[in-house]
PDB file of C-alpha atoms in Angstrom:
ATOM      1  CA  UNK A   1     -26.946  -8.536  19.415  1.00  0.00           C
ATOM      2  CA  UNK A   2     -23.674  -9.219  17.639  1.00  0.00           C
ATOM      3  CA  UNK A   3     -20.353  -7.515  18.128  1.00  0.00           C
ATOM      4  CA  UNK A   4     -17.659  -7.619  15.457  1.00  0.00           C
ATOM      5  CA  UNK A   5     -14.008  -6.740  15.805  1.00  0.00           C
ATOM      6  CA  UNK A   6     -11.683  -6.395  12.811  1.00  0.00           C
ATOM      7  CA  UNK A   7      -7.918  -6.541  12.819  1.00  0.00           C
ATOM      8  CA  UNK A   8      -5.035  -6.774  10.374  1.00  0.00           C
ATOM      9  CA  UNK A   9      -5.291  -3.513   8.501  1.00  0.00           C
ATOM     10  CA  UNK A  10      -2.339  -1.278   7.885  1.00  0.00           C
ATOM     11  CA  UNK A  11       0.007   0.211   5.324  1.00  0.00           C
ATOM     12  CA  UNK A  12       1.390  -2.003   2.591  1.00  0.00           C
ATOM     13  CA  UNK A  13       3.280  -1.388  -0.645  1.00  0.00           C
ATOM     14  CA  UNK A  14       1.713  -2.140  -4.019  1.00  0.00           C
ATOM     15  CA  UNK A  15       2.026  -5.819  -4.757  1.00  0.00           C
ATOM     16  CA  UNK A  16       2.095  -6.702  -1.094  1.00  0.00           C
ATOM     17  CA  UNK A  17      -0.278  -8.737   1.028  1.00  0.00           C
ATOM     18  CA  UNK A  18      -2.382  -8.334   4.137  1.00  0.00           C
ATOM     19  CA  UNK A  19      -4.662 -10.651   6.045  1.00  0.00           C
ATOM     20  CA  UNK A  20      -7.723  -9.217   7.740  1.00  0.00           C
ATOM     21  CA  UNK A  21      -9.489 -11.019  10.551  1.00  0.00           C
ATOM     22  CA  UNK A  22     -12.931 -10.544  12.055  1.00  0.00           C
ATOM     23  CA  UNK A  23     -14.116 -12.043  15.321  1.00  0.00           C
ATOM     24  CA  UNK A  24     -17.810 -12.212  16.148  1.00  0.00           C
ATOM     25  CA  UNK A  25     -19.326 -12.439  19.592  1.00  0.00           C
ATOM     26  CA  UNK A  26     -22.762 -12.248  21.148  1.00  0.00           C
ATOM     27  CA  UNK A  27     -25.878 -13.758  19.562  1.00  0.00           C
ATOM     28  CA  UNK A  28     -24.094 -15.536  16.714  1.00  0.00           C
ATOM     29  CA  UNK A  29     -26.203 -18.651  16.314  1.00  0.00           C
ATOM     30  CA  UNK A  30     -26.025 -19.991  12.748  1.00  0.00           C
ATOM     31  CA  UNK A  31     -25.388 -16.924  10.624  1.00  0.00           C
ATOM     32  CA  UNK A  32     -26.388 -17.389   7.011  1.00  0.00           C
ATOM     33  CA  UNK A  33     -23.444 -15.359   5.771  1.00  0.00           C
ATOM     34  CA  UNK A  34     -20.492 -13.254   6.763  1.00  0.00           C
ATOM     35  CA  UNK A  35     -18.364 -11.067   4.599  1.00  0.00           C
ATOM     36  CA  UNK A  36     -16.228  -8.064   3.929  1.00  0.00           C
ATOM     37  CA  UNK A  37     -17.163  -4.748   2.391  1.00  0.00           C
ATOM     38  CA  UNK A  38     -15.017  -1.706   1.832  1.00  0.00           C
ATOM     39  CA  UNK A  39     -15.479   2.006   1.404  1.00  0.00           C
ATOM     40  CA  UNK A  40     -12.954   4.327  -0.193  1.00  0.00           C
ATOM     41  CA  UNK A  41     -13.092   8.104   0.319  1.00  0.00           C
ATOM     42  CA  UNK A  42     -15.860   9.608  -1.769  1.00  0.00           C
ATOM     43  CA  UNK A  43     -17.092   6.204  -2.897  1.00  0.00           C
ATOM     44  CA  UNK A  44     -20.060   4.079  -1.827  1.00  0.00           C
ATOM     45  CA  UNK A  45     -19.607   0.982   0.257  1.00  0.00           C
ATOM     46  CA  UNK A  46     -19.031  -2.014  -1.981  1.00  0.00           C
ATOM     47  CA  UNK A  47     -18.945  -5.756  -1.662  1.00  0.00           C
ATOM     48  CA  UNK A  48     -15.527  -7.355  -1.424  1.00  0.00           C
ATOM     49  CA  UNK A  49     -16.300 -10.970  -0.574  1.00  0.00           C
ATOM     50  CA  UNK A  50     -18.880 -13.060   1.252  1.00  0.00           C
ATOM     51  CA  UNK A  51     -19.010 -16.582   2.597  1.00  0.00           C
ATOM     52  CA  UNK A  52     -22.201 -18.498   3.306  1.00  0.00           C
ATOM     53  CA  UNK A  53     -22.857 -20.894   6.139  1.00  0.00           C
ATOM     54  CA  UNK A  54     -22.303 -23.780   3.740  1.00  0.00           C
ATOM     55  CA  UNK A  55     -18.925 -22.459   2.662  1.00  0.00           C
ATOM     56  CA  UNK A  56     -19.903 -20.942  -0.665  1.00  0.00           C
ATOM     57  CA  UNK A  57     -18.061 -17.753  -1.553  1.00  0.00           C
ATOM     58  CA  UNK A  58     -18.681 -14.705  -3.683  1.00  0.00           C
ATOM     59  CA  UNK A  59     -16.195 -12.047  -4.774  1.00  0.00           C
ATOM     60  CA  UNK A  60     -16.255  -8.690  -6.418  1.00  0.00           C
ATOM     61  CA  UNK A  61     -14.819  -8.859  -9.906  1.00  0.00           C
ATOM     62  CA  UNK A  62     -12.104  -6.392  -8.979  1.00  0.00           C
ATOM     63  CA  UNK A  63     -10.661  -8.692  -6.310  1.00  0.00           C
ATOM     64  CA  UNK A  64     -11.392 -12.134  -7.716  1.00  0.00           C
ATOM     65  CA  UNK A  65      -8.197 -14.130  -8.016  1.00  0.00           C
ATOM     66  CA  UNK A  66      -6.359 -11.878  -5.577  1.00  0.00           C
ATOM     67  CA  UNK A  67      -8.445 -12.094  -2.394  1.00  0.00           C
ATOM     68  CA  UNK A  68      -9.604 -15.179  -0.543  1.00  0.00           C
ATOM     69  CA  UNK A  69     -12.275 -15.253   2.146  1.00  0.00           C
ATOM     70  CA  UNK A  70     -12.384 -18.012   4.723  1.00  0.00           C
ATOM     71  CA  UNK A  71     -14.330 -18.739   7.871  1.00  0.00           C
ATOM     72  CA  UNK A  72     -13.878 -20.797  10.982  1.00  0.00           C
ATOM     73  CA  UNK A  73     -17.263 -21.522  12.524  1.00  0.00           C
ATOM     74  CA  UNK A  74     -15.741 -23.130  15.594  1.00  0.00           C
ATOM     75  CA  UNK A  75     -13.968 -19.867  16.408  1.00  0.00           C
ATOM     76  CA  UNK A  76     -16.625 -17.502  14.989  1.00  0.00           C
ATOM     77  CA  UNK A  77     -14.152 -15.754  12.750  1.00  0.00           C
ATOM     78  CA  UNK A  78     -13.891 -14.757   9.115  1.00  0.00           C
ATOM     79  CA  UNK A  79     -10.650 -13.799   7.402  1.00  0.00           C
ATOM     80  CA  UNK A  80      -9.740 -12.073   4.177  1.00  0.00           C
ATOM     81  CA  UNK A  81      -6.386 -12.839   2.599  1.00  0.00           C
ATOM     82  CA  UNK A  82      -5.467 -10.015   0.248  1.00  0.00           C
ATOM     83  CA  UNK A  83      -2.667 -10.524  -2.253  1.00  0.00           C
ATOM     84  CA  UNK A  84      -1.274  -8.395  -5.071  1.00  0.00           C
ATOM     85  CA  UNK A  85      -2.681  -5.300  -3.442  1.00  0.00           C
ATOM     86  CA  UNK A  86      -3.120  -2.204  -5.575  1.00  0.00           C
ATOM     87  CA  UNK A  87      -3.589   1.446  -4.705  1.00  0.00           C
ATOM     88  CA  UNK A  88      -7.229   1.067  -5.735  1.00  0.00           C
ATOM     89  CA  UNK A  89      -7.689  -1.337  -2.820  1.00  0.00           C
ATOM     90  CA  UNK A  90      -7.131   1.476  -0.339  1.00  0.00           C
ATOM     91  CA  UNK A  91     -10.266   1.730   1.786  1.00  0.00           C
ATOM     92  CA  UNK A  92     -11.779   1.088   5.161  1.00  0.00           C
ATOM     93  CA  UNK A  93     -12.719  -2.569   5.288  1.00  0.00           C
ATOM     94  CA  UNK A  94     -15.788  -3.640   7.245  1.00  0.00           C
ATOM     95  CA  UNK A  95     -16.755  -7.077   8.457  1.00  0.00           C
ATOM     96  CA  UNK A  96     -20.450  -7.939   8.302  1.00  0.00           C
ATOM     97  CA  UNK A  97     -22.586 -10.594   9.971  1.00  0.00           C
ATOM     98  CA  UNK A  98     -25.746 -11.497   8.031  1.00  0.00           C
ATOM     99  CA  UNK A  99     -25.494  -8.143   6.232  1.00  0.00           C
ATOM    100  CA  UNK A 100     -27.083  -6.701   9.361  1.00  0.00           C
ATOM    101  CA  UNK A 101     -24.306  -6.189  11.880  1.00  0.00           C
ATOM    102  CA  UNK A 102     -21.102  -4.371  11.057  1.00  0.00           C
ATOM    103  CA  UNK A 103     -17.698  -3.950  12.599  1.00  0.00           C
ATOM    104  CA  UNK A 104     -16.134  -0.536  13.144  1.00  0.00           C
ATOM    105  CA  UNK A 105     -13.790  -0.978  10.182  1.00  0.00           C
ATOM    106  CA  UNK A 106     -10.062  -1.343   9.680  1.00  0.00           C
ATOM    107  CA  UNK A 107      -8.005   0.894   7.408  1.00  0.00           C
ATOM    108  CA  UNK A 108      -6.058  -0.616   4.532  1.00  0.00           C
ATOM    109  CA  UNK A 109      -3.690   1.727   2.734  1.00  0.00           C
ATOM    110  CA  UNK A 110      -1.729   0.593  -0.309  1.00  0.00           C
ATOM    111  CA  UNK A 111       1.023   3.055  -1.106  1.00  0.00           C
ATOM    112  CA  UNK A 112       4.735   3.261  -1.717  1.00  0.00           C
TER     113      UNK A 112
END
């Protein structure tokens, strides 16, 4: 069993930045990947970014160049630095462990 807790969401103006953090606990021995997904109202859940155990990363085309995912295996955390935020980035952001376990989500709202 794995428990995930997200933090860092909130309200930000267009062009602003936020940093999301996810802390994993429980049975977290050698995950093959962690990542972030998001779901906007009326839209399906979509990939934002993932990071593999070896450090390789993958990004959705809509966020590439603006978002950066990073992980700290010693602290069992994964972060998402979000820059140049747009209204289209408004969504609930979910942390995932091995694409199997999911956090409860943190709201990101980009609005003036």
